[in-house]
Short mmCIF file of C-alpha atoms in Angstrom, two decimals:
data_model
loop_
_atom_site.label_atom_id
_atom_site.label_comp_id
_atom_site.label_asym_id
_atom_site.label_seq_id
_atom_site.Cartn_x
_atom_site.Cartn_y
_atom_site.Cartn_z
CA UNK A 1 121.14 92.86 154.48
CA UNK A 2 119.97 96.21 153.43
CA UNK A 3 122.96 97.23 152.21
CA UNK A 4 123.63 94.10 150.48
CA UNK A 5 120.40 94.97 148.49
CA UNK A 6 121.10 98.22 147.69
CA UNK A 7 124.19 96.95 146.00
CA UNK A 8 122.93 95.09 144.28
CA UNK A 9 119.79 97.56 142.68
CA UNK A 10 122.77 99.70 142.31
CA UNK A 11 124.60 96.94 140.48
CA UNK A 12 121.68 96.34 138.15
CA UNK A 13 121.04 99.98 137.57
CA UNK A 14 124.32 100.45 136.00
CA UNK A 15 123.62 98.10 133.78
CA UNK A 16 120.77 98.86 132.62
CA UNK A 17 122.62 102.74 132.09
CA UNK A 18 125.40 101.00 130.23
CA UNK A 19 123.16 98.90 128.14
CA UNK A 20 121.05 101.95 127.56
CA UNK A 21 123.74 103.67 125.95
CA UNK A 22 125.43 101.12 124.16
CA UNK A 23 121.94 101.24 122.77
CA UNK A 24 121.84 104.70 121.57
CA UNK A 25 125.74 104.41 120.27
CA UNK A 26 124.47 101.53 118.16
CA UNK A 27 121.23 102.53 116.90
CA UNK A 28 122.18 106.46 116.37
CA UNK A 29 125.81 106.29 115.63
CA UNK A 30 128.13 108.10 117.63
CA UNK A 31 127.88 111.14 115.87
CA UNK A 32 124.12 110.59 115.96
CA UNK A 33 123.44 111.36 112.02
CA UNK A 34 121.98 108.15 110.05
CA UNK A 35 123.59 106.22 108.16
CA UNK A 36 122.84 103.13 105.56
CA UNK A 37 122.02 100.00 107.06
CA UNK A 38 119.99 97.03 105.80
CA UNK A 39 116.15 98.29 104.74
CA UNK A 40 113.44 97.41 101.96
CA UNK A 41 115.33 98.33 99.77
CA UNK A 42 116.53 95.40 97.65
CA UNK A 43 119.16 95.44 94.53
CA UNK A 44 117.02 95.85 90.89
CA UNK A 45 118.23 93.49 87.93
CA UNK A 46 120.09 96.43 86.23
CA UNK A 47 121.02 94.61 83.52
CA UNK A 48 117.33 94.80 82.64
CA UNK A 49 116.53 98.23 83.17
CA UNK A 50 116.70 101.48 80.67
CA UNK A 51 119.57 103.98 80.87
CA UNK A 52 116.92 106.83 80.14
CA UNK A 53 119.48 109.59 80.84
CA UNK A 54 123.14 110.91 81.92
CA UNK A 55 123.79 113.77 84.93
CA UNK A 56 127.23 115.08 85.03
CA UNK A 57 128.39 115.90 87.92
CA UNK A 58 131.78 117.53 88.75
CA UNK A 59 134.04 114.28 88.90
CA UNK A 60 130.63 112.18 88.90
CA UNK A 61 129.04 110.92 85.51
CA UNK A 62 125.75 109.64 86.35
CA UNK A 63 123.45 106.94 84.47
CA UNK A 64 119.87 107.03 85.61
CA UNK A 65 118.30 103.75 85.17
CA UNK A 66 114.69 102.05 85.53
CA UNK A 67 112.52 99.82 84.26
CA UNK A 68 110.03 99.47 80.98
CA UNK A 69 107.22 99.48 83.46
CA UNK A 70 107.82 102.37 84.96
CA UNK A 71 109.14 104.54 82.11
CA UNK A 72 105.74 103.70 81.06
CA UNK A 73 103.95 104.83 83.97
CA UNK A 74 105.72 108.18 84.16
CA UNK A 75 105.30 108.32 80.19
CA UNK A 76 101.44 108.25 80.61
CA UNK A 77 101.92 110.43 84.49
CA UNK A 78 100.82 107.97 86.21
CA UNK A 79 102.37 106.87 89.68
CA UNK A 80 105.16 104.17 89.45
CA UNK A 81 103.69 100.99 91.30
CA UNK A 82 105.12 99.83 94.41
CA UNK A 83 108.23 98.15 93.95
CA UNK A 84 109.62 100.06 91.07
CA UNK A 85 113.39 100.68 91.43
CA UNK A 86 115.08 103.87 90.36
CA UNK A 87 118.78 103.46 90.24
CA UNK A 88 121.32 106.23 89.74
CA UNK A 89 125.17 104.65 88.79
CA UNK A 90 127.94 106.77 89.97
CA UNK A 91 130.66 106.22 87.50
CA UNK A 92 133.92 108.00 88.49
CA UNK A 93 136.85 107.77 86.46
CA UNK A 94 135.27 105.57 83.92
CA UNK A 95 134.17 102.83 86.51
CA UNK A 96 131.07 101.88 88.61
CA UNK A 97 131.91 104.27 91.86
CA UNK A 98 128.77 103.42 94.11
CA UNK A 99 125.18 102.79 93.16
CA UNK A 100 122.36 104.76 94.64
CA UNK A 101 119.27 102.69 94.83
CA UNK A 102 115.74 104.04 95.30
CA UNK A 103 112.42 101.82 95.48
CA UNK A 104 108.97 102.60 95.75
CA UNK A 105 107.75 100.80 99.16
CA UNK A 106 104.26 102.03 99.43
CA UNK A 107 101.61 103.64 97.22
CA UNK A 108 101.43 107.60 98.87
CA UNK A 109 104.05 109.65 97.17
CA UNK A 110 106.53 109.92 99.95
CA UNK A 111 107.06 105.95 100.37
CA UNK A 112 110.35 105.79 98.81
CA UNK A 113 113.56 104.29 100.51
CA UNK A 114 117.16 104.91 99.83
CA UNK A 115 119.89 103.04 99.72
CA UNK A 116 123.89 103.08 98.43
CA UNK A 117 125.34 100.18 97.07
CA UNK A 118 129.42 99.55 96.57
CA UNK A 119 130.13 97.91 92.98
CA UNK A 120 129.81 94.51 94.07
CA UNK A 121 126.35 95.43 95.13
CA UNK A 122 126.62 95.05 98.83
CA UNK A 123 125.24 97.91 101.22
CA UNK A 124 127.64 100.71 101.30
CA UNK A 125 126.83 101.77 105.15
CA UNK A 126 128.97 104.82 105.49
CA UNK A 127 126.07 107.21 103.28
CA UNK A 128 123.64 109.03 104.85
CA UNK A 129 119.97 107.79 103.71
CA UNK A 130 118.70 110.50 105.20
CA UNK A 131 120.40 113.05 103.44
CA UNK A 132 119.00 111.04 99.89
CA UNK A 133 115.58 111.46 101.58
CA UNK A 134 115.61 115.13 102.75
CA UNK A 135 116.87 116.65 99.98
CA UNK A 136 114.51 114.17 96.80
CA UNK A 137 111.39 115.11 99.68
CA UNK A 138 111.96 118.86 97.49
CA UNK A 139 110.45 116.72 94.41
CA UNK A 140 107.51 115.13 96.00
CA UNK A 141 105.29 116.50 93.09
CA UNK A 142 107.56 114.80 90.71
CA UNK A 143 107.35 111.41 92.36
CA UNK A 144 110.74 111.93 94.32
CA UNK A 145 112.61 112.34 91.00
CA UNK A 146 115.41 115.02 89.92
CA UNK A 147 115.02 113.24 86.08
CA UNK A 148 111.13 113.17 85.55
CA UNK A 149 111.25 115.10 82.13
CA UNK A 150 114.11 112.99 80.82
CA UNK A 151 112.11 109.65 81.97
CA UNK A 152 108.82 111.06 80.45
CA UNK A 153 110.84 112.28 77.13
CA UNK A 154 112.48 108.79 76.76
CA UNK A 155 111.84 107.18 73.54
CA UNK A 156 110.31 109.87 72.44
#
């Protein structure tokens, strides 16, 4: 009987080990770096927004995007409000590459989220977020953007 139970803890045990790290493998990718996945971040109307500037990039031409609202905002430096979308479309070649998505999800200056899009606007989950987040932390004092003067000077 004893040994029958200690099968059977032993049994469990190594389940709960393999489900442990079939966890981890999930959740933290093999590699363990992080990658895109479905967050607040939601797709903007583009079609509505100002193109208030173009980056280029090496291969990369880049349209920076947002809307009236918060081209105002940063017009008068003032915070964006929660919610605003700032969208950066990656054109390579003459076509939409990727789009890189970020939205204001909280009113302290470091609530932004990230997110990559493929052209047909689905989640493109093979970016790293993180990276997006590490390096626009750097322009904290200029609400996460790379483009502030451009936004503020737009319409000018």
């Amino acid at each position: 009987m004893r040994h029958k139970l200690l099968s059977i803890v032993m049994a469990a045990s190594g389940a709960v080990l393999v489900l442990s790290l079939a966890s981890l493998i999930v959740f933290c990718g093999e590699s363990g770096s992080a990658r895109a996945e479905a967050n607040a971040v939601t797709f903007p109307p583009v079609e509505e927004f100002e193109h208030y500037t173009t980056v280029e990039r090496g291969a990369s031409t880049e349209h920076m995007m947002t809307s009236r609202e918060a081209l105002a905002a940063l017009k008068a430096r003032q915070p964006v409000p929660v919610g605003t979308h700032m969208v950066l479309v990656d054109y390579r070649g003459g076509k939409v590459f990727r789009y890189f998505v970020s939205q204001k999800v909280g009113a302290g200056t470091d609530e932004w989220a990230f997110q990559w899009f493929h052209p047909d606007r689905s989640i493109k989950a093979d970016e790293n977020t993180a990276r997006c987040y590490s390096c626009h932390r750097s322009r904290e004092d200029s609400q996460f953007m790379f483009t502030l003067p451009e936004a503020q000077a737009f319409g000018s």
